[in-house]
mmCIF file of N, CA and C in Angstrom:
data_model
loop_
_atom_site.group_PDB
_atom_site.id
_atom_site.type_symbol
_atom_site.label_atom_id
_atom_site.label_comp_id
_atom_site.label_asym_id
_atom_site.label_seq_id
_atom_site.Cartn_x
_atom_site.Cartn_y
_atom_site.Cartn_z
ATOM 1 N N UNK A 1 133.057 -94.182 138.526
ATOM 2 C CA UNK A 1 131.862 -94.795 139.063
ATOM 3 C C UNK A 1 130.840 -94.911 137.928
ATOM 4 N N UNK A 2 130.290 -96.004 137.978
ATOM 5 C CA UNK A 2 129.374 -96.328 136.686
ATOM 6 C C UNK A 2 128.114 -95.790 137.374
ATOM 7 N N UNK A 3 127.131 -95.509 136.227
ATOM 8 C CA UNK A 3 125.765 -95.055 136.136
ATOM 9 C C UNK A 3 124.958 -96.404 137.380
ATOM 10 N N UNK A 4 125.365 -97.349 137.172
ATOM 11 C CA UNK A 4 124.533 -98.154 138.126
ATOM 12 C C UNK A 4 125.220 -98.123 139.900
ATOM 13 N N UNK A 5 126.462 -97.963 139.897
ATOM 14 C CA UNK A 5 126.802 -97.540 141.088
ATOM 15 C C UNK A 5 126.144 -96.708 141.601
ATOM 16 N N UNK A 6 126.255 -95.645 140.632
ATOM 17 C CA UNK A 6 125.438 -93.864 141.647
ATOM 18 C C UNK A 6 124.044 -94.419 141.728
ATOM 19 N N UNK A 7 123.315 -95.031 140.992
ATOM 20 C CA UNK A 7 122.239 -95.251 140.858
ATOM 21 C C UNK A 7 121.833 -96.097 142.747
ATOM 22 N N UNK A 8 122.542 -97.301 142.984
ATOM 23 C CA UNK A 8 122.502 -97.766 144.009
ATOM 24 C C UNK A 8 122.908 -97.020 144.962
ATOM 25 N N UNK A 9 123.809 -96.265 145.038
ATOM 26 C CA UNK A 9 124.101 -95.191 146.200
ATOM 27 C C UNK A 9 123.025 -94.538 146.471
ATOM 28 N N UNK A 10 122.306 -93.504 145.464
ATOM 29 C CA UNK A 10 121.024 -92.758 146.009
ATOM 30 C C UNK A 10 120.079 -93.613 146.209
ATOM 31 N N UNK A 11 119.752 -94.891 145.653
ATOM 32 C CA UNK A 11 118.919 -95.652 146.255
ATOM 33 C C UNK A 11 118.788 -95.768 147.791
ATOM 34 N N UNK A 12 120.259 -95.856 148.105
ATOM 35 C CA UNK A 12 120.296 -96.386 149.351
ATOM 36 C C UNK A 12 120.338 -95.447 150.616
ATOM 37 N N UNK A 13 119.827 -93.658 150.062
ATOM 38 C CA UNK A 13 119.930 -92.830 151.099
ATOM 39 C C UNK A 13 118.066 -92.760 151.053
ATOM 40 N N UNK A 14 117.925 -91.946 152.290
ATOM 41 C CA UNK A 14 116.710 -91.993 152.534
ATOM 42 C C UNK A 14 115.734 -91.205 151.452
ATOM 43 N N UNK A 15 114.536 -91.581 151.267
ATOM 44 C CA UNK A 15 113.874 -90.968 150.474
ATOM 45 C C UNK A 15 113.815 -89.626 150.540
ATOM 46 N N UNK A 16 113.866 -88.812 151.584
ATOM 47 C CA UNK A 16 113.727 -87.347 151.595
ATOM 48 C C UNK A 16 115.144 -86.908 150.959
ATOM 49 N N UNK A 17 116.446 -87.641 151.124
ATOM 50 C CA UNK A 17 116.982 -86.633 151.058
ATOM 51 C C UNK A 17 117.095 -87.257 148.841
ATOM 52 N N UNK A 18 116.961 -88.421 148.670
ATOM 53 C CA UNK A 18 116.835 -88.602 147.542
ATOM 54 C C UNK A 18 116.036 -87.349 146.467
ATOM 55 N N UNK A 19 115.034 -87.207 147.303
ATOM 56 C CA UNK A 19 114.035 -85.832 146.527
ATOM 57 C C UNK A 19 114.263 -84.399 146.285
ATOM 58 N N UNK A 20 115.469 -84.248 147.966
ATOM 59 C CA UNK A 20 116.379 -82.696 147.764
ATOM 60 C C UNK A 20 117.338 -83.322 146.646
ATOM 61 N N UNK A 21 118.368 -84.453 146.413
ATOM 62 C CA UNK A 21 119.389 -84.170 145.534
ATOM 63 C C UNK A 21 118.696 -84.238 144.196
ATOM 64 N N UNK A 22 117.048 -85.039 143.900
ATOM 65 C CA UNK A 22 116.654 -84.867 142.651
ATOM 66 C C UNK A 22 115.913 -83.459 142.454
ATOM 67 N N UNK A 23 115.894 -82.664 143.190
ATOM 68 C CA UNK A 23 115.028 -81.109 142.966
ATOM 69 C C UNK A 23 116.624 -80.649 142.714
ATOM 70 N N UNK A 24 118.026 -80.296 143.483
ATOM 71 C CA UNK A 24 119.161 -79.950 142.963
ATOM 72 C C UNK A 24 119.729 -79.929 141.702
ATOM 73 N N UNK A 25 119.690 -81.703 141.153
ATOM 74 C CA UNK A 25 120.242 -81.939 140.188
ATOM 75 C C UNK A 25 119.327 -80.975 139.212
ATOM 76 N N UNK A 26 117.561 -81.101 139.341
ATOM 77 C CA UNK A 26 116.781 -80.407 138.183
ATOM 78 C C UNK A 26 117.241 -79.184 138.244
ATOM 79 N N UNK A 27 117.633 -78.139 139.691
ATOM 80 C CA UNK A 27 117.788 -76.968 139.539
ATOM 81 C C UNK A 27 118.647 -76.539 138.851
ATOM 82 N N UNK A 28 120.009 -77.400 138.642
ATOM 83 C CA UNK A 28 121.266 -76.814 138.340
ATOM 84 C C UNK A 28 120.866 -77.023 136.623
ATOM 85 N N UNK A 29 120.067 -77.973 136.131
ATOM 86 C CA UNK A 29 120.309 -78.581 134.900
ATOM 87 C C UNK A 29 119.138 -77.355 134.126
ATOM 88 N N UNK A 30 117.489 -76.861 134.883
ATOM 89 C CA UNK A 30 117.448 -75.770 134.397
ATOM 90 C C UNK A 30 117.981 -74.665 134.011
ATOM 91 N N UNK A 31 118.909 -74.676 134.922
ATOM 92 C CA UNK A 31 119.565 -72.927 134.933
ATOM 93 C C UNK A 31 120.523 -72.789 134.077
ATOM 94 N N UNK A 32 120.840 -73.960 133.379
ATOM 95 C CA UNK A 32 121.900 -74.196 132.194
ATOM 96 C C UNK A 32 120.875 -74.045 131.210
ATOM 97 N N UNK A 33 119.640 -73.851 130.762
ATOM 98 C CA UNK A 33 119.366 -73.318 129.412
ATOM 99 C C UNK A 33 118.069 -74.814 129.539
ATOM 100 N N UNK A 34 117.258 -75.048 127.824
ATOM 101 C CA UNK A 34 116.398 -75.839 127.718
ATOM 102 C C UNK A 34 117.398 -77.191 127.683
ATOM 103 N N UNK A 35 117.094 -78.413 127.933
ATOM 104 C CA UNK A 35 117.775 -79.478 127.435
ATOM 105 C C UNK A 35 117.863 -79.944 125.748
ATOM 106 N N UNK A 36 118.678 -80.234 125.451
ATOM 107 C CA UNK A 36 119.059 -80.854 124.055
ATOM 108 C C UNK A 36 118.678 -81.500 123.466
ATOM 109 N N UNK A 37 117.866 -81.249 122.319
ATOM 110 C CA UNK A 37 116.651 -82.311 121.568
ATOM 111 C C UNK A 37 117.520 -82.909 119.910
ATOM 112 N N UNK A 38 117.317 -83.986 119.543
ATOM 113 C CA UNK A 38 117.953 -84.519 118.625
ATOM 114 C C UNK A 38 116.757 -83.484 116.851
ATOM 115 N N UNK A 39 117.782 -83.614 115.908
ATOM 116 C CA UNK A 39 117.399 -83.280 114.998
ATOM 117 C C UNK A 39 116.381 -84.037 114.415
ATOM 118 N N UNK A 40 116.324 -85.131 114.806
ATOM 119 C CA UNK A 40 115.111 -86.015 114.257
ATOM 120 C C UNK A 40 113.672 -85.237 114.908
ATOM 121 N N UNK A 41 113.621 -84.854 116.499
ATOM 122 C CA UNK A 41 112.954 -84.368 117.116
ATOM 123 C C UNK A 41 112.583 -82.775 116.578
ATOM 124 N N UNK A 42 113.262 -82.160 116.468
ATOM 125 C CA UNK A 42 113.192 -80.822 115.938
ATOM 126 C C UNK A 42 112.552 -81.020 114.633
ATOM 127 N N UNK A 43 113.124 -82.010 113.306
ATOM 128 C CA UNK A 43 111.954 -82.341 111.830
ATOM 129 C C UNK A 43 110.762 -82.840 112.616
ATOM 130 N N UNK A 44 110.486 -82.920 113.946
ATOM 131 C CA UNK A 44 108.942 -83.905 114.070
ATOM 132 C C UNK A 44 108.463 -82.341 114.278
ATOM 133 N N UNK A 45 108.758 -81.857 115.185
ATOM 134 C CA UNK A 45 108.397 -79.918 115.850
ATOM 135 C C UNK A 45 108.280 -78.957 114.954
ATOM 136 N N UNK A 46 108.956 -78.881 113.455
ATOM 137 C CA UNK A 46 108.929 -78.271 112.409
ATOM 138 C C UNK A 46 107.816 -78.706 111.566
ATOM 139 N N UNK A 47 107.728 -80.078 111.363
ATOM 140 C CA UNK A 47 106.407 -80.620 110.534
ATOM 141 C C UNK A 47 105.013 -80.239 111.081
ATOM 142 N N UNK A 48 105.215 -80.413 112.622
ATOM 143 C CA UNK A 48 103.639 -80.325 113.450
ATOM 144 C C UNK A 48 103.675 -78.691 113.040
ATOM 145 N N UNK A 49 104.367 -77.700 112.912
ATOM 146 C CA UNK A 49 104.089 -76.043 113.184
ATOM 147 C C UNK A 49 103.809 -75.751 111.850
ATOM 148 N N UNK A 50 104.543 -76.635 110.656
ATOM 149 C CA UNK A 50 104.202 -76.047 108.913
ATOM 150 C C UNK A 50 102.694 -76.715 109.083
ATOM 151 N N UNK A 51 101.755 -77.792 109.385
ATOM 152 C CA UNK A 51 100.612 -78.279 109.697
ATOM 153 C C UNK A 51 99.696 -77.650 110.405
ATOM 154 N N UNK A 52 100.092 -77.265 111.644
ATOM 155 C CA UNK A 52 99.211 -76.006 112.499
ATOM 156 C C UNK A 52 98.836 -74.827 111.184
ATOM 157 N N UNK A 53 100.475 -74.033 110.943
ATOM 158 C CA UNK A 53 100.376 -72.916 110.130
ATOM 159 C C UNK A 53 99.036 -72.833 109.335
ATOM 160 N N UNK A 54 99.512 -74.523 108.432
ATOM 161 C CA UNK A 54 98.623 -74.393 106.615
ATOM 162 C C UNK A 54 97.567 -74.393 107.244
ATOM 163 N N UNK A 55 97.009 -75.157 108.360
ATOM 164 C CA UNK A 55 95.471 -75.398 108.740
ATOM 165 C C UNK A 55 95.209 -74.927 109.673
ATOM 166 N N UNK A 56 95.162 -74.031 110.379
ATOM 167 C CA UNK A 56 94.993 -74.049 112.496
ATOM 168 C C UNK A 56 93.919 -74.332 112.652
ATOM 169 N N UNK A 57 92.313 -74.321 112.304
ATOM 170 C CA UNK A 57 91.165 -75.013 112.342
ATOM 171 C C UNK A 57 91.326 -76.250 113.025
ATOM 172 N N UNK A 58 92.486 -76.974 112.430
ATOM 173 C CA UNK A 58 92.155 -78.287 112.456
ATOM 174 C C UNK A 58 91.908 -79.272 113.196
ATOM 175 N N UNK A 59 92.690 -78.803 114.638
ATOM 176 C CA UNK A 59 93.184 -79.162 115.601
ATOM 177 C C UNK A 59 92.003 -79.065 116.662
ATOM 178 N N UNK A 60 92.201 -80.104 117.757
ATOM 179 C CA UNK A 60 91.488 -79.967 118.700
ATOM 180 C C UNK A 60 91.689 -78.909 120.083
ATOM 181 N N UNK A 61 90.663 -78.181 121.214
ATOM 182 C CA UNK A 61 91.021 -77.668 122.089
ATOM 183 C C UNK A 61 91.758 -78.246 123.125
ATOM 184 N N UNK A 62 91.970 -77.684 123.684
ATOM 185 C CA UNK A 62 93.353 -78.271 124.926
ATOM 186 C C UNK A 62 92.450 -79.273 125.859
ATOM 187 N N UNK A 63 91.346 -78.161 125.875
ATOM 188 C CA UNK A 63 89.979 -78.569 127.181
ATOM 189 C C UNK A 63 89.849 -80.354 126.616
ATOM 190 N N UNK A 64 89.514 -80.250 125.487
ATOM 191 C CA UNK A 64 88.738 -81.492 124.734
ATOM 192 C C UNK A 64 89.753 -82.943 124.787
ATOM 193 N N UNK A 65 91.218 -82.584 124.467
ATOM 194 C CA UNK A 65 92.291 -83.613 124.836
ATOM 195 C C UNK A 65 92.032 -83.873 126.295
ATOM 196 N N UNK A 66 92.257 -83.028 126.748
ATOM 197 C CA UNK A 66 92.818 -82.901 128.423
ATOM 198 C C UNK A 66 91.507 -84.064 129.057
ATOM 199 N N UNK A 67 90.370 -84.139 128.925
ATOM 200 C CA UNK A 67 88.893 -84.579 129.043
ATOM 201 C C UNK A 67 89.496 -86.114 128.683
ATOM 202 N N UNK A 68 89.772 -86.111 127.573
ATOM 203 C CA UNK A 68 89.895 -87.712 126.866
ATOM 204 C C UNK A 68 90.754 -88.665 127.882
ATOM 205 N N UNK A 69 92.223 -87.833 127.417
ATOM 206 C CA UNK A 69 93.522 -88.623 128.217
ATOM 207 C C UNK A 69 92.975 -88.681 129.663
ATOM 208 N N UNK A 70 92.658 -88.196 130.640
ATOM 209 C CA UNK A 70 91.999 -87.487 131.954
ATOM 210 C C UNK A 70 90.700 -88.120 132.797
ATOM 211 N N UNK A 71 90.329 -88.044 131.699
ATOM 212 C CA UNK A 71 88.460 -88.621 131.738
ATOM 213 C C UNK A 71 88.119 -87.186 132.540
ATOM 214 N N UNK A 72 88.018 -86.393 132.408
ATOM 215 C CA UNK A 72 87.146 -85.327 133.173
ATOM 216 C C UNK A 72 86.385 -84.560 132.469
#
């Protein structure tokens, strides 16, 4: 069964129960560990933490982003 088959199958069950098999699928896929990030991703996560390290000043508070993206 192709990815667009299953895809139309859960489409086509009712929304509630669409939301139990998507809380399932997340449960089972947490409990297997973090998900799998590409090495390109990990050099972006390594660069941002040697940058924090050299400077931590530099950066803005959580409050002050959160406000911008948010408007609050």
């Amino acid at each position: 069964m192709t990815h667009q088959e299953i895809m139309t199958r859960i489409e086509s069950l009712p929304k509630d129960v669409q939301f139990a098999l998507a809380n399932s699928v997340l449960d089972r896929l947490a409990s297997e560990g973090p998900p799998p990030i590409s090495e390109e991703l990990k050099a972006v996560f390594m660069q941002r933490e040697e940058a924090f390290f050299a400077n931590p000043d530099r950066g803005e508070p959580w409050e002050d982003v959160k406000a911008e993206l948010f408007g609050r």
